[in-house]
mmCIF file of C-alpha atoms in Angstrom:
data_model
loop_
_atom_site.group_PDB
_atom_site.id
_atom_site.type_symbol
_atom_site.label_atom_id
_atom_site.label_comp_id
_atom_site.label_asym_id
_atom_site.label_seq_id
_atom_site.Cartn_x
_atom_site.Cartn_y
_atom_site.Cartn_z
ATOM 1 C CA MET J 11 22.540 2.791 36.388
ATOM 2 C CA LEU J 12 19.950 4.619 34.302
ATOM 3 C CA ILE J 13 20.933 6.061 30.937
ATOM 4 C CA PRO J 14 19.185 9.276 29.863
ATOM 5 C CA ILE J 15 16.954 8.815 26.815
ATOM 6 C CA CYS J 16 18.689 11.515 24.774
ATOM 7 C CA SER J 17 22.101 9.822 25.096
ATOM 8 C CA PHE J 18 20.512 6.432 24.340
ATOM 9 C CA LYS J 19 19.091 7.796 21.062
ATOM 10 C CA LYS J 20 22.468 9.257 20.150
ATOM 11 C CA GLN J 21 24.035 5.823 20.613
ATOM 12 C CA LEU J 22 21.439 4.127 18.373
ATOM 13 C CA LEU J 23 21.409 6.811 15.669
ATOM 14 C CA PRO J 24 24.449 5.506 13.714
ATOM 15 C CA LEU J 25 22.918 2.005 13.667
ATOM 16 C CA LEU J 26 19.673 3.071 11.961
ATOM 17 C CA PRO J 27 19.329 3.083 8.149
ATOM 18 C CA CYS J 28 19.868 6.453 6.500
ATOM 19 C CA CYS J 29 16.219 6.762 5.332
ATOM 20 C CA ILE J 30 14.995 6.556 8.946
ATOM 21 C CA ARG J 31 17.875 8.564 10.341
ATOM 22 C CA GLU J 32 17.411 11.511 7.969
ATOM 23 C CA ASN J 33 13.621 11.016 7.644
ATOM 24 C CA LYS J 34 13.596 11.662 3.885
ATOM 25 C CA MET J 35 10.867 9.161 2.961
ATOM 26 C CA GLY J 36 7.478 10.799 3.223
ATOM 27 C CA HIS J 37 4.056 9.208 3.369
ATOM 28 C CA GLN J 38 3.396 9.427 -0.395
ATOM 29 C CA GLN J 39 6.685 7.710 -1.250
ATOM 30 C CA LEU J 40 5.854 4.829 1.053
ATOM 31 C CA TYR J 41 2.193 4.649 -0.026
ATOM 32 C CA TRP J 42 2.864 4.375 -3.791
ATOM 33 C CA ARG J 43 5.776 1.982 -3.296
ATOM 34 C CA ARG J 44 3.906 -1.263 -3.993
ATOM 35 C CA PRO J 45 2.430 -2.021 -7.422
ATOM 36 C CA ARG J 46 -1.297 -1.631 -8.024
ATOM 37 C CA LYS J 47 -2.393 -4.857 -9.727
ATOM 38 C CA PHE J 48 -5.975 -4.971 -8.479
ATOM 39 C CA GLY J 49 -8.427 -2.797 -6.600
ATOM 40 C CA GLN J 50 -9.658 0.725 -7.127
ATOM 41 C CA GLY J 51 -6.132 2.133 -7.314
ATOM 42 C CA SER J 52 -5.276 0.055 -10.377
ATOM 43 C CA ARG J 53 -8.143 1.311 -12.575
ATOM 44 C CA SER J 54 -8.713 4.756 -14.038
ATOM 45 C CA CYS J 55 -10.851 6.462 -16.669
ATOM 46 C CA ARG J 56 -9.501 6.063 -20.192
ATOM 47 C CA VAL J 57 -10.456 9.686 -21.020
ATOM 48 C CA CYS J 58 -9.498 11.800 -18.016
ATOM 49 C CA SER J 59 -7.583 9.324 -15.761
ATOM 50 C CA ASN J 60 -10.035 9.882 -12.897
ATOM 51 C CA ARG J 61 -10.337 7.014 -10.389
ATOM 52 C CA HIS J 62 -13.793 7.845 -8.968
ATOM 53 C CA GLY J 63 -17.199 6.836 -10.354
ATOM 54 C CA LEU J 64 -15.742 4.367 -12.853
ATOM 55 C CA ILE J 65 -18.115 2.470 -15.182
ATOM 56 C CA ARG J 66 -16.459 -0.846 -16.008
ATOM 57 C CA LYS J 67 -19.471 -2.574 -17.548
ATOM 58 C CA TYR J 68 -19.032 -3.701 -21.178
ATOM 59 C CA GLY J 69 -15.342 -2.810 -20.928
ATOM 60 C CA LEU J 70 -16.020 0.940 -20.976
ATOM 61 C CA SER J 71 -13.589 1.940 -18.197
ATOM 62 C CA MET J 72 -14.901 5.509 -18.185
ATOM 63 C CA CYS J 73 -15.880 7.689 -15.263
ATOM 64 C CA ARG J 74 -19.542 8.667 -15.085
ATOM 65 C CA GLN J 75 -18.856 12.279 -16.103
ATOM 66 C CA CYS J 76 -17.014 11.249 -19.287
ATOM 67 C CA PHE J 77 -19.662 8.625 -20.036
ATOM 68 C CA HIS J 78 -22.375 11.290 -19.832
ATOM 69 C CA GLN J 79 -20.380 13.419 -22.265
ATOM 70 C CA TYR J 80 -19.493 10.688 -24.794
ATOM 71 C CA ALA J 81 -22.492 8.304 -24.487
ATOM 72 C CA LYS J 82 -23.923 9.128 -27.941
ATOM 73 C CA ASP J 83 -20.507 8.832 -29.591
ATOM 74 C CA VAL J 84 -20.032 5.378 -28.051
ATOM 75 C CA GLY J 85 -23.463 4.269 -29.291
ATOM 76 C CA PHE J 86 -25.749 4.449 -26.271
ATOM 77 C CA VAL J 87 -29.306 5.707 -26.770
ATOM 78 C CA LYS J 88 -31.373 7.238 -23.979
ATOM 79 C CA LEU J 89 -34.763 5.488 -23.681
ATOM 80 C CA ASP J 90 -37.940 7.250 -22.534
#
C-alpha cells in the first residue's frame, strides 16, 4: 500500500524539532552560530571595523583605506 507524500509529511511533522518545523532559523543565524577564532572573519580594522583589505603587518590591524588616511599619524613616511 502506497502512502501519499502529503499525509506522510503530516505524520512526521510532530516528530521534527520546532526550529525545523516552524522554519524560524534563517541563513544568517546559522552562519554566525560558531565562534570566529581564526580566519578572515575573526579580524577587523581597529578604526572602522571593516574586514576587507586588512594590513596586519607590524600589528597595525587597519584596512588599507584607514592606513592611507592615518599613515603620517602612525609614523610612516612616504619615500620617493
